[in-house]
Coordinates of C-alpha atoms in Angstrom, one line a residue:
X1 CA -50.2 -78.0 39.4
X2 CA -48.8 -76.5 42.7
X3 CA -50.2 -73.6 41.8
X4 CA -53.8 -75.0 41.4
X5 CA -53.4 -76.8 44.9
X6 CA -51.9 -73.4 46.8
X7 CA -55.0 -71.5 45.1
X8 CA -57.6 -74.3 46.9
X9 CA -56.0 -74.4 49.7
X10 CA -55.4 -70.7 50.3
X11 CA -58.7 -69.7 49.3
X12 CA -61.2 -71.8 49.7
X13 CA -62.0 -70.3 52.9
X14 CA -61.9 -67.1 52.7
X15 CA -65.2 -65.8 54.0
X16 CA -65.5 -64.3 56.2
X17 CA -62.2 -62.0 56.4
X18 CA -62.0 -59.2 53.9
X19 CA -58.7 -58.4 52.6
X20 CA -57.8 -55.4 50.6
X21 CA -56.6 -56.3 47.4
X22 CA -54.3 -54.1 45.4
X23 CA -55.5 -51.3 43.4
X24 CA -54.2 -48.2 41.5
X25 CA -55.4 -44.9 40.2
X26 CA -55.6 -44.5 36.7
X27 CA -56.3 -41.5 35.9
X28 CA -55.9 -37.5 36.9
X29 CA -58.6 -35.8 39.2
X30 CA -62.4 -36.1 38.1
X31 CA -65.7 -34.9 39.0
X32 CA -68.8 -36.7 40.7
X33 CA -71.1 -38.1 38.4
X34 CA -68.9 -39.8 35.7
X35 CA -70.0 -41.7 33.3
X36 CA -68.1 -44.3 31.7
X37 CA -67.7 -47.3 29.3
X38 CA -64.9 -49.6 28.1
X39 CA -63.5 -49.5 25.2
X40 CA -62.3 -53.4 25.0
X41 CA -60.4 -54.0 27.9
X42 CA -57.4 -52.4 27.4
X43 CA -58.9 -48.8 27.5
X44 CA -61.8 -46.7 29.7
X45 CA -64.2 -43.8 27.8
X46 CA -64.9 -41.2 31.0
X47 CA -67.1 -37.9 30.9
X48 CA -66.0 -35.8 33.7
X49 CA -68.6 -32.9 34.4
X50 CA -66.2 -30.5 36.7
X51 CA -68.5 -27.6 35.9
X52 CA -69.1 -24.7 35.8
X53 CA -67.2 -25.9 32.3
X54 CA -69.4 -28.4 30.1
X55 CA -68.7 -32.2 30.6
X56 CA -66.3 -33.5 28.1
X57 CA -64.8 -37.5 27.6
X58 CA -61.3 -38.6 27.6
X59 CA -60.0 -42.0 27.4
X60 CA -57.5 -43.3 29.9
X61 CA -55.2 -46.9 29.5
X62 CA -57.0 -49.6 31.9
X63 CA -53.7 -50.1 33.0
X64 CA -53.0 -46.3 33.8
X65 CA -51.9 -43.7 31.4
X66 CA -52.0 -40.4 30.4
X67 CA -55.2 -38.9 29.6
X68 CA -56.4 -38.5 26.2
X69 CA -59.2 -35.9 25.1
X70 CA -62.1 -36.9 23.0
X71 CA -65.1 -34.5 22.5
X72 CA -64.0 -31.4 20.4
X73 CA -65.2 -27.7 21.9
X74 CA -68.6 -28.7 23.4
X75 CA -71.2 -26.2 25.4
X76 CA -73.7 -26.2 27.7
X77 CA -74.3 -29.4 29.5
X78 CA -71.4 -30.9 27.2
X79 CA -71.0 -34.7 26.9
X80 CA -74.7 -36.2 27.9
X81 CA -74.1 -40.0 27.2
X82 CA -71.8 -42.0 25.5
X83 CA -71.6 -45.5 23.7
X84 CA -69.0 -47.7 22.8
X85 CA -68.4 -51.3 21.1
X86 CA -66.8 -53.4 23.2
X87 CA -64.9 -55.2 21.0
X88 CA -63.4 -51.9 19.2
X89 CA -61.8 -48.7 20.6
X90 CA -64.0 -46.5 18.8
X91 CA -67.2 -43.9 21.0
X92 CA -69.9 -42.5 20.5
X93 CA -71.5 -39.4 22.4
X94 CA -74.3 -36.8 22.3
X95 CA -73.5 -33.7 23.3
X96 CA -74.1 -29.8 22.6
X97 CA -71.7 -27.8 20.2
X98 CA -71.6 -23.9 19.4
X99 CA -74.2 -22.5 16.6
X100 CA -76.8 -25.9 17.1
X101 CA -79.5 -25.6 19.4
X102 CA -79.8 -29.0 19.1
X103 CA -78.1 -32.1 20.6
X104 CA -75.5 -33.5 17.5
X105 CA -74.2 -37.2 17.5
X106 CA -70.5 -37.6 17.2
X107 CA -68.5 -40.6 16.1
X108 CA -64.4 -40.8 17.2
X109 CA -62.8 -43.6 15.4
X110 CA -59.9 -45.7 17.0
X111 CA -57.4 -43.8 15.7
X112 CA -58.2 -40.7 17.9
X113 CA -59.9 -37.5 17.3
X114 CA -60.9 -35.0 15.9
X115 CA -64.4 -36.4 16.8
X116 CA -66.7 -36.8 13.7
X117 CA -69.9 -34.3 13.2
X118 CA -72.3 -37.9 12.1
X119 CA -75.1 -35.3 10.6
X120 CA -72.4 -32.9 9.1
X121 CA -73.5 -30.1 11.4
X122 CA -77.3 -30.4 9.5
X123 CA -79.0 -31.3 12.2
X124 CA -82.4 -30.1 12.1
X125 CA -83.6 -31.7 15.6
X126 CA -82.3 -33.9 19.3
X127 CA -80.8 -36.9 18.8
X128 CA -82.8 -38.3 21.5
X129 CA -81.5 -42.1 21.3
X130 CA -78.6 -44.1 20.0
X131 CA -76.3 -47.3 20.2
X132 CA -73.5 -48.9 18.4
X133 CA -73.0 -52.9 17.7
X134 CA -69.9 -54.2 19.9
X135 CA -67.8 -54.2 16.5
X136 CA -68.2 -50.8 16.4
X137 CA -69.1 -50.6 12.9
X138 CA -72.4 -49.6 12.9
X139 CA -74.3 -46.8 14.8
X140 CA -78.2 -46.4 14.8
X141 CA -80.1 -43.2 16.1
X142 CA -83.6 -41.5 16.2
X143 CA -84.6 -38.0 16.4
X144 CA -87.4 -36.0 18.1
X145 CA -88.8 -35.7 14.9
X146 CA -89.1 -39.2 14.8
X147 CA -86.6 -40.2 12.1
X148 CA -84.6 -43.6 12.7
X149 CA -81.1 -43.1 10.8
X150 CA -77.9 -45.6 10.5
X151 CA -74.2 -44.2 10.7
X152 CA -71.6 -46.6 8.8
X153 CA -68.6 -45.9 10.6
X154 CA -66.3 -47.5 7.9
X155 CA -67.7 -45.9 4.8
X156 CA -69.0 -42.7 6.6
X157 CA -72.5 -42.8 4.9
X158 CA -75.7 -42.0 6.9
X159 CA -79.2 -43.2 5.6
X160 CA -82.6 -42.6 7.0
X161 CA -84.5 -45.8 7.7
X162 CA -87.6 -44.4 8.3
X163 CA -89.4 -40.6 9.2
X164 CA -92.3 -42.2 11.2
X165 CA -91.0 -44.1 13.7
X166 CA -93.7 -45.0 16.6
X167 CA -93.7 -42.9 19.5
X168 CA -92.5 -44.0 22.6
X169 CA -90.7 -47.4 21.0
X170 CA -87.2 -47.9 20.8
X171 CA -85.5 -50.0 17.9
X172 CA -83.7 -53.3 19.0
X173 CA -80.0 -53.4 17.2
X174 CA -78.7 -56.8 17.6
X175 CA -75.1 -57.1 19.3
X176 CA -73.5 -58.0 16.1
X177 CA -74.9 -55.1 14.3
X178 CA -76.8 -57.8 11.5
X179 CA -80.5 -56.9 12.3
X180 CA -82.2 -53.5 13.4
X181 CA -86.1 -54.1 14.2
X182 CA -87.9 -51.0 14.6
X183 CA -92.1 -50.1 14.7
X184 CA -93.2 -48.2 12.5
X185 CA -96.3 -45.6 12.1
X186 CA -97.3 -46.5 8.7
X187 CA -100.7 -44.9 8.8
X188 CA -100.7 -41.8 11.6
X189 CA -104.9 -41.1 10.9
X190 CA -105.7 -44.8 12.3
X191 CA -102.8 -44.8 14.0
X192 CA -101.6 -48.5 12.2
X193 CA -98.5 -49.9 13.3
X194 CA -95.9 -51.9 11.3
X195 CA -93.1 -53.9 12.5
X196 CA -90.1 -53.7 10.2
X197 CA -86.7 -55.5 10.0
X198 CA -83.7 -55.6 8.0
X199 CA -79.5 -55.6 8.0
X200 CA -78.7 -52.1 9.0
X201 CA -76.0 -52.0 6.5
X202 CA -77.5 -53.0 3.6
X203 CA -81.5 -53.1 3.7
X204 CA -83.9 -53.6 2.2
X205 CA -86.5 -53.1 4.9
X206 CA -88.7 -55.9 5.2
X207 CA -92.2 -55.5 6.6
X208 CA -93.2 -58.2 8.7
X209 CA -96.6 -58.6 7.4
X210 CA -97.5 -57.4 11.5
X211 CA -99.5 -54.8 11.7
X212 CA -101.5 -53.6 14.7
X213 CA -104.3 -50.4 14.3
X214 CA -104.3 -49.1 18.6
X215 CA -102.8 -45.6 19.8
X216 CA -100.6 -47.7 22.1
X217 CA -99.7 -51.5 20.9
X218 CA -97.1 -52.2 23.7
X219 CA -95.4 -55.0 21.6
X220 CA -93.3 -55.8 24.2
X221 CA -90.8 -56.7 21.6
X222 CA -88.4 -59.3 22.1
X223 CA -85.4 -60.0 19.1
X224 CA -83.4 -63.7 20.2
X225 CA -79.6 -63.4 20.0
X226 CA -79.0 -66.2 17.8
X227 CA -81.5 -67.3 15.1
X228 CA -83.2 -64.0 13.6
X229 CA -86.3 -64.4 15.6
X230 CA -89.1 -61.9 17.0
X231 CA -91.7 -62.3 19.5
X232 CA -94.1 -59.7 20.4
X233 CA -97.4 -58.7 22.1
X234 CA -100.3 -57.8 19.3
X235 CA -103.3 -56.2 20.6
X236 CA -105.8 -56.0 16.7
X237 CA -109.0 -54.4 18.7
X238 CA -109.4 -51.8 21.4
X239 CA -110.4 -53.4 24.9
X240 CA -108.6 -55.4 27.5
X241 CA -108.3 -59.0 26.8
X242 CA -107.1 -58.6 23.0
X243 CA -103.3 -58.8 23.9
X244 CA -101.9 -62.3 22.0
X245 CA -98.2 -63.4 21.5
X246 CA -96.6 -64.0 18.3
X247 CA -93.4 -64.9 16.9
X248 CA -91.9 -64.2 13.4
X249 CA -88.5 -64.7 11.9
X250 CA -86.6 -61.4 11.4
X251 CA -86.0 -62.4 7.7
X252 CA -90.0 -62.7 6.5
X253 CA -92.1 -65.3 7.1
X254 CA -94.9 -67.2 8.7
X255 CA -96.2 -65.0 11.7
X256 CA -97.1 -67.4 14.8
X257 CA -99.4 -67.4 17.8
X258 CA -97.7 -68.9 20.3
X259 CA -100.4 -68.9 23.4
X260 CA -103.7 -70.5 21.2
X261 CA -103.6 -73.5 22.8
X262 CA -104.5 -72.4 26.1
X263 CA -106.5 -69.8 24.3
X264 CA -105.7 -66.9 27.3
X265 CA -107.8 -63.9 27.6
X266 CA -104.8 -61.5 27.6
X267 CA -100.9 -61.9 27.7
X268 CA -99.5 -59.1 29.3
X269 CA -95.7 -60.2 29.4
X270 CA -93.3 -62.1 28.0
X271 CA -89.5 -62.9 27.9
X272 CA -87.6 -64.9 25.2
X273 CA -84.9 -66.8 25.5
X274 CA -81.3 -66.3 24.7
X275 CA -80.9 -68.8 21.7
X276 CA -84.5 -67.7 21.1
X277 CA -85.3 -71.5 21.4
X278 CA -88.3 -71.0 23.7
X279 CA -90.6 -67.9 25.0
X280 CA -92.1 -67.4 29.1
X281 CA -95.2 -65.2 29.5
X282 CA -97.5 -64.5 31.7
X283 CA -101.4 -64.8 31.2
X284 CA -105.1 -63.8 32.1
X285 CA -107.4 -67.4 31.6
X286 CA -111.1 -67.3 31.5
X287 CA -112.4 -63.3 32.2
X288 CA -110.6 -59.9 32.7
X289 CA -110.9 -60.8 36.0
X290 CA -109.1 -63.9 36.1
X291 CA -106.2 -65.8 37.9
X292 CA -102.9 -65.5 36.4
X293 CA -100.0 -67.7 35.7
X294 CA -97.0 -68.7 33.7
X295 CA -96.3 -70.6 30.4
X296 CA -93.1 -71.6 28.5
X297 CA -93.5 -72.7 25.0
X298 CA -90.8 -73.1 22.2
X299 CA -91.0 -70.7 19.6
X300 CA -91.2 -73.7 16.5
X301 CA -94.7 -73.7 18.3
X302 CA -95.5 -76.8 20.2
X303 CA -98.2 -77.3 23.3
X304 CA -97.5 -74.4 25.7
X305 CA -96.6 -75.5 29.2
X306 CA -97.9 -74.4 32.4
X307 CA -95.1 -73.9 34.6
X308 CA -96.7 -72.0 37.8
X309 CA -99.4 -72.0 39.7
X310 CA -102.4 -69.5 39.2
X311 CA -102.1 -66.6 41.5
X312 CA -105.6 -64.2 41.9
X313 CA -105.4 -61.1 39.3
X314 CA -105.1 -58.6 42.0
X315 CA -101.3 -60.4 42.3
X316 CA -99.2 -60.9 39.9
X317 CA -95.9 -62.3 38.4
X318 CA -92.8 -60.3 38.6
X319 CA -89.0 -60.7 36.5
X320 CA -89.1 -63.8 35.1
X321 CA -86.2 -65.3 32.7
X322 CA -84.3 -68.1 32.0
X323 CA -81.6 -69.6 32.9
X324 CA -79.4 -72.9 33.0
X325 CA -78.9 -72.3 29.1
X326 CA -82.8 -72.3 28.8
X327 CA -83.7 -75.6 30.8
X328 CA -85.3 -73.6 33.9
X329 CA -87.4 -70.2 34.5
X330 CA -86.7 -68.2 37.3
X331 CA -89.3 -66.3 38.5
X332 CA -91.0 -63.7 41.4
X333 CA -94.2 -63.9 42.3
X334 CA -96.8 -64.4 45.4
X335 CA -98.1 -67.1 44.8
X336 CA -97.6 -69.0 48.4
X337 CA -97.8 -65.9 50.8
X338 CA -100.1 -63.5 50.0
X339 CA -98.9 -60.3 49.1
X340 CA -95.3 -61.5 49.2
X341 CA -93.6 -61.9 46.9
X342 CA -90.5 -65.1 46.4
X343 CA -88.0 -66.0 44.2
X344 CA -88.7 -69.5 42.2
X345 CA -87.2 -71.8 39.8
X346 CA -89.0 -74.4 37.8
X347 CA -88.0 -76.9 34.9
X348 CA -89.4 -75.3 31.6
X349 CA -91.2 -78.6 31.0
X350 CA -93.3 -77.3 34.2
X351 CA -91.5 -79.7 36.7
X352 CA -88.7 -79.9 39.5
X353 CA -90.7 -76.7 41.4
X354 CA -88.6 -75.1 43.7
X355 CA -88.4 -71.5 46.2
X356 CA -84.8 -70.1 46.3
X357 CA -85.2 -67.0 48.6
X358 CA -85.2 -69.7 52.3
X359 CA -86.2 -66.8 54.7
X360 CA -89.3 -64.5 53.5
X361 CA -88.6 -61.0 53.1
X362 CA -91.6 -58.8 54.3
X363 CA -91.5 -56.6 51.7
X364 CA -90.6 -59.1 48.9
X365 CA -87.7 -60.2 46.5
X366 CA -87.6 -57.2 44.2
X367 CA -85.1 -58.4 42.0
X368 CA -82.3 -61.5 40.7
X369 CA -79.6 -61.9 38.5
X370 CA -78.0 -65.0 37.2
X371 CA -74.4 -66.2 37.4
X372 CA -74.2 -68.4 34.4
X373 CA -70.8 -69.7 35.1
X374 CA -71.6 -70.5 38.4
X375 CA -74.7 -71.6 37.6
X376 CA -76.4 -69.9 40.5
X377 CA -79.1 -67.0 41.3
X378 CA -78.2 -63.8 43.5
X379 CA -80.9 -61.5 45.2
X380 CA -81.9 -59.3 48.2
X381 CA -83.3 -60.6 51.0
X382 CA -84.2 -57.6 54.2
X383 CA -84.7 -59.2 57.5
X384 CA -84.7 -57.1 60.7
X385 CA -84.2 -54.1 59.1
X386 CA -80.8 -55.5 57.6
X387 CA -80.7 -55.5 53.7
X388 CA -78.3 -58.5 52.2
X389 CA -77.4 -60.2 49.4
X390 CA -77.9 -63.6 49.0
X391 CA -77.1 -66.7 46.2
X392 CA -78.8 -70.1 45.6
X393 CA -78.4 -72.8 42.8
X394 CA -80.4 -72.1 39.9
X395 CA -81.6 -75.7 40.0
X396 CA -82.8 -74.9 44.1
X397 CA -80.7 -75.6 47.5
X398 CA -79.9 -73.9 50.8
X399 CA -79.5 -69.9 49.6
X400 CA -75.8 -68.8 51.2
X401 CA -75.4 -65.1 52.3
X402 CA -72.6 -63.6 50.5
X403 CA -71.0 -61.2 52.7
X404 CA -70.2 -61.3 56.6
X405 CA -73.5 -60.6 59.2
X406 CA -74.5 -57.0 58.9
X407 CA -75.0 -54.9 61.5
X408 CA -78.7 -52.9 62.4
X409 CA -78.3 -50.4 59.9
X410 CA -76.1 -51.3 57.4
X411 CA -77.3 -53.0 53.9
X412 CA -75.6 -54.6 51.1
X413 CA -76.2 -53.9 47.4
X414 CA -75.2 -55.2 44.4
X415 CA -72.8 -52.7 42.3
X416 CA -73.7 -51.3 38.6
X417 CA -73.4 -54.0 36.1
X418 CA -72.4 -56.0 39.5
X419 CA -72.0 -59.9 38.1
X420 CA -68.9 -61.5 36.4
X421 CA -68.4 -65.3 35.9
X422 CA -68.5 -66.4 39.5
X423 CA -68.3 -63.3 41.5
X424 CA -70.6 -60.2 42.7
X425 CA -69.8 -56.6 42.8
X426 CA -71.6 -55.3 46.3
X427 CA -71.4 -52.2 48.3
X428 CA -71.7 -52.4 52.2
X429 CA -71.8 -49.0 54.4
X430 CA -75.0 -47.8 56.2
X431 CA -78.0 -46.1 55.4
X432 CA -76.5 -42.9 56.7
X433 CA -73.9 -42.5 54.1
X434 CA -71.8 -39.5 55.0
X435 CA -69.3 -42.0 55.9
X436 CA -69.0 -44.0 52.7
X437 CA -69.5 -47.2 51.4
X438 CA -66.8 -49.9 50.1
X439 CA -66.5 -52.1 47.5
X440 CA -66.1 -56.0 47.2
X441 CA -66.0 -58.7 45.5
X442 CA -67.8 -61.6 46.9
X443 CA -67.9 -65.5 45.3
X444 CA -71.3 -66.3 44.3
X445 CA -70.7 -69.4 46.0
X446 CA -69.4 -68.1 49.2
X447 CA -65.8 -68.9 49.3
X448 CA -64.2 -65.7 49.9
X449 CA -65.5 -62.0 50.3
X450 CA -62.8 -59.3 49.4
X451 CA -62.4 -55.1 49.5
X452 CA -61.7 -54.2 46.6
X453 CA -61.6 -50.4 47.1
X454 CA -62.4 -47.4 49.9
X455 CA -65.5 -45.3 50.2
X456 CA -67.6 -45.1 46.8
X457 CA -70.1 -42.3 47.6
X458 CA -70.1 -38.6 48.5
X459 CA -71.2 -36.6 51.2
X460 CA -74.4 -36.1 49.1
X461 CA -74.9 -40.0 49.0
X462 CA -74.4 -39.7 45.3
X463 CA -73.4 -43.5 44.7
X464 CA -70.4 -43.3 41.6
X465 CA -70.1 -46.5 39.3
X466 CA -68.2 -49.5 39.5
X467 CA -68.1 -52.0 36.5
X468 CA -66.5 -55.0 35.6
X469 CA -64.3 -55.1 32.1
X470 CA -65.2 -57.3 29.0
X471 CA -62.2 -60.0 30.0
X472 CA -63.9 -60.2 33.3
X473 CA -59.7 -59.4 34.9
X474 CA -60.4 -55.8 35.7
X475 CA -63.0 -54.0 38.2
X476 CA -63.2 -50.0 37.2
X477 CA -64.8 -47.8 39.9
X478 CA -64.5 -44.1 40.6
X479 CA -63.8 -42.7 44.5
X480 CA -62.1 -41.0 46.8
X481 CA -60.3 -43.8 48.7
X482 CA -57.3 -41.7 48.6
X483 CA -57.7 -37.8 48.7
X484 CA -61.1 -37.1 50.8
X485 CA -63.5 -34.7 48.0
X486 CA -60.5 -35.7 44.7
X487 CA -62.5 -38.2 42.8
X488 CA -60.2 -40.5 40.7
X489 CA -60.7 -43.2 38.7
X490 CA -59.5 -46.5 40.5
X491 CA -58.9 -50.2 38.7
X492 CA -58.3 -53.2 40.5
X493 CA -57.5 -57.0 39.6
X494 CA -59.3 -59.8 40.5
X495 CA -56.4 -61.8 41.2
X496 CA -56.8 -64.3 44.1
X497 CA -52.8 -63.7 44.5
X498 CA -51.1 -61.2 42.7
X499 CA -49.3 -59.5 45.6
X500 CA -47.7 -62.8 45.9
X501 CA -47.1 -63.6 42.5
X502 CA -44.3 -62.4 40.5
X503 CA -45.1 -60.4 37.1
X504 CA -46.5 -62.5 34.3
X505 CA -46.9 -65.4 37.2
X506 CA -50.4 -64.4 37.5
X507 CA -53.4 -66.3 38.1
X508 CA -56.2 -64.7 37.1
X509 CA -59.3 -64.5 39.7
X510 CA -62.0 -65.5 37.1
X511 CA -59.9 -68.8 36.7
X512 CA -59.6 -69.5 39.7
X513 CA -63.3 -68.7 40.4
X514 CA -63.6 -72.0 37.7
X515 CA -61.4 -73.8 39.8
X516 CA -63.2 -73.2 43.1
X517 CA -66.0 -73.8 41.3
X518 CA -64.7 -77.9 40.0
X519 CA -63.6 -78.3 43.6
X520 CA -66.3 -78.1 45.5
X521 CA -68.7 -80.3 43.1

């Protein structure tokens, strides 16, 4: 309990000083450009690119470590991308080898290398897409041939799902690796579409009974979390206003139209929820040239709600999502200022209508991003020629600024992957960037702002990533806080206190984010 009460009362006022907090290098000199994933959170996957030798991954300790190589003997550009599953210690990558003109897919397991060939060196074509579920079990991949394969990492065996995937689609894979959903070009002379579904691990391939017959069907495909559920856009006949939304468990079954009952010329977008409980999307009423506006409608089809005023169709809607486990939409659009666009949130039962951005930005909100845990919304607002970063309650209040004033010239951006429970990643430097820009991380609901590391970018303005690890206790970032031009890959804690705590006397900063959080209800 003393604890708890030295943590209030020591940070609860922290903004607006900004105090370094302790961080370490973790691993040996690097190259700009890195890549990198985590492997849980006890380890980092990192492609360093040093050239004029190919890229090639290693995996370092999150607590620091020697180095440990992963890609065998790879040429050319080397490692290209990688994946991992966050809840295993095993990567994937994509890179070039000696003897294959072709990019090859390897697999190395959590014991270690030697990396695994997945095709067996009889590649025949580019792997030109893949990912693997967070247990790591499971890895799915398409070639330019248009092939859509699965990779059982525990048994070794590959399989080919299909040899006609639609161009330009990608197959979703589900978190937990259970369902794959994937379009399919079942009939290329009439250029048919079919939607397919199935487990990845055991089949069989299920077709959905969905079938569009257009060069381009833009399904806008959508697969829910929880639930086994698909929504999509269907457009049967050529033309404009033929776009309608459907929904249809992954398992077979009953295909729904969700938007007949306001009967909408076209839908153009749409966003499902999390739990898959209820679908947004945007619509055309009346004419191809009519107003626009937004609906929410559960997806065990009930009356649709209007939740936004029509705008004219040479506006439109931008993001829109939910949030507040599903009871509100957050969404852009410009509908009060013409031409601008805001940042509002709405009940999804079409009520409790509010604008979160307080000052209008000339150019208009471009994006948002939800804290759940905090339960608040964070965005970029530009006034004067000053870009910040901004926060509100998802529900609507006074929006807070989340760093100190900026100067004429300077801006503030949210990092890569920038949002943890209760905090924000940003960069601050100026728009001249020779000199650098630093890391921070800043509560969402303004109680303290603090440097987390030195300058982030290059001479070349090259910005290098910074991301926050599964357990939400680490940020990893790559710089040269501490040799100008030796890049180095830096981890900090998000401790409110550690310098002052002794070892295994920690409190960590995401709990004490809660805690801020509880006292200032």
């Amino acid at each position: 309990m003393k604890k708890i009460l030295l943590l209030w009362v020591c940070c609860a006022g922290l903004l607006p000083p900004t105090t370094r907090a302790g961080s370490r290098p973790i691993s040996s000199d690097l190259c700009p450009g890195n890549k990198f994933a985590f492997m849980e959170s006890t380890h980092v996957a990192i492609v360093s690119d040093c050239g004029p030798e190919p890229a090639t991954l290693w995996k370092v300790p999150i607590r620091g470590g020697p180095l440990t190589a992963l890609s065998g003997a790879v040429v050319g550009m080397g490692v290209e991308e990688i994946a991992t599953g966050t809840l295993s210690q095993s990567v994937a990558y994509v890179a070039h080898i000696s003897g294959s003109a072709f990019r090859e897919l390897f697999w190395v397991p959590e014991a270690g290398p030697p990396a695994i060939d997945v095709r067996g060196g009889a590649g025949a074509s580019d792997v030109t897409w893949f990912a693997m579920d967070n247990p790591g079990s499971l890895i799915v991949f398409r070639d330019s041939t248009g092939a859509l394969w699965t990779f059982s990492t525990a048994t070794l065996h590959l399989e080919m799902l299909t040899q006609s995937l639609a161009p330009e689609s990608t197959p979703v894979l589900t978190p937990d690796g259970q369902w794959i959903v994937f379009d399919e070009l079942s009939n290329l002379s009439q250029s048919i579409h079919t939607l397919r579904s199935g487990d990845p691990r055991v089949g069989p391939w299920l077709d959905l009974d969905v079938t569009v017959r257009q060069d381009h069907p833009g399904w806008d495909l959508q697969v829910s979390q929880q639930g086994g559920l698909a929504t999509f856009i269907r457009r049967v006949d050529p033309g404009p206003l033929d776009s309608k939304l459907y929904s249809v468990p992954l398992g077979g079954g009953e295909i729904v139209r969700l938007d007949e009952e306001h009967a909408l010329a076209e839908v153009s977008e749409s966003e499902l929820s999390d739990s898959g409980a209820y679908v947004a999307y945007s619509g055309r009423g009346g004419t191809e040239t009519g107003p626009r506006t937004l609906y929410v409608t559960p997806t065990a089809f009930s009356d649709p709600v209007q939740v936004a005023p029509f705008v004219p169709h040479e506006r439109s809607f931008g993001q829109f999502r939910f949030a507040g486990s599903d009871a509100r939409l957050l969404y852009i659009a410009d509908e009060e200022t013409d031409g601008v666009k805001e940042l509002f949130s709405v009940g999804r039962d079409g009520t409790s209508h509010s604008k979160l951005n307080g000052p209008v930005d000339p150019q208009g909100i471009a994006w948002f991003v939800e804290d759940e845990v905090a339960g608040r919304v964070v965005f970029p607002v530009r006034l004067g020629g000053v870009l910040s970063i901004y926060s509100n309650l998802v529900s609507g209040g006074t929006p807070i600024r989340l760093h100190p004033e900026l100067a004429p010239g300077e801006e503030a951006r949210l990092g890569d992957l920038g949002l943890g429970p209760g905090f924000a990643l940003l960069r601050t430097g100026t728009t001249d960037v020779q000199p650098g820009w630093n890391l921070f991380a800043a509560s969402t609901s303004g109680t303290f702002f603090q440097q987390l590391s030195g300058p982030l970018v290059s001479g070349g303005g090259t910005f290098t990533p910074a991301r926050v690890s599964p357990d939400s206790q680490h940020v990893v970032y790559v710089s040269t806080e501490r040799t100008p031009g030796v890049y180095k890959l830096f981890v900090a804690d998000f401790c409110l206190l550690c310098d002052d705590f002794e070892a295994g006397d920690t409190l960590w900063w995401h709990e004490a984010v809660g805690l801020l959080a509880e006292q200032s209800k």
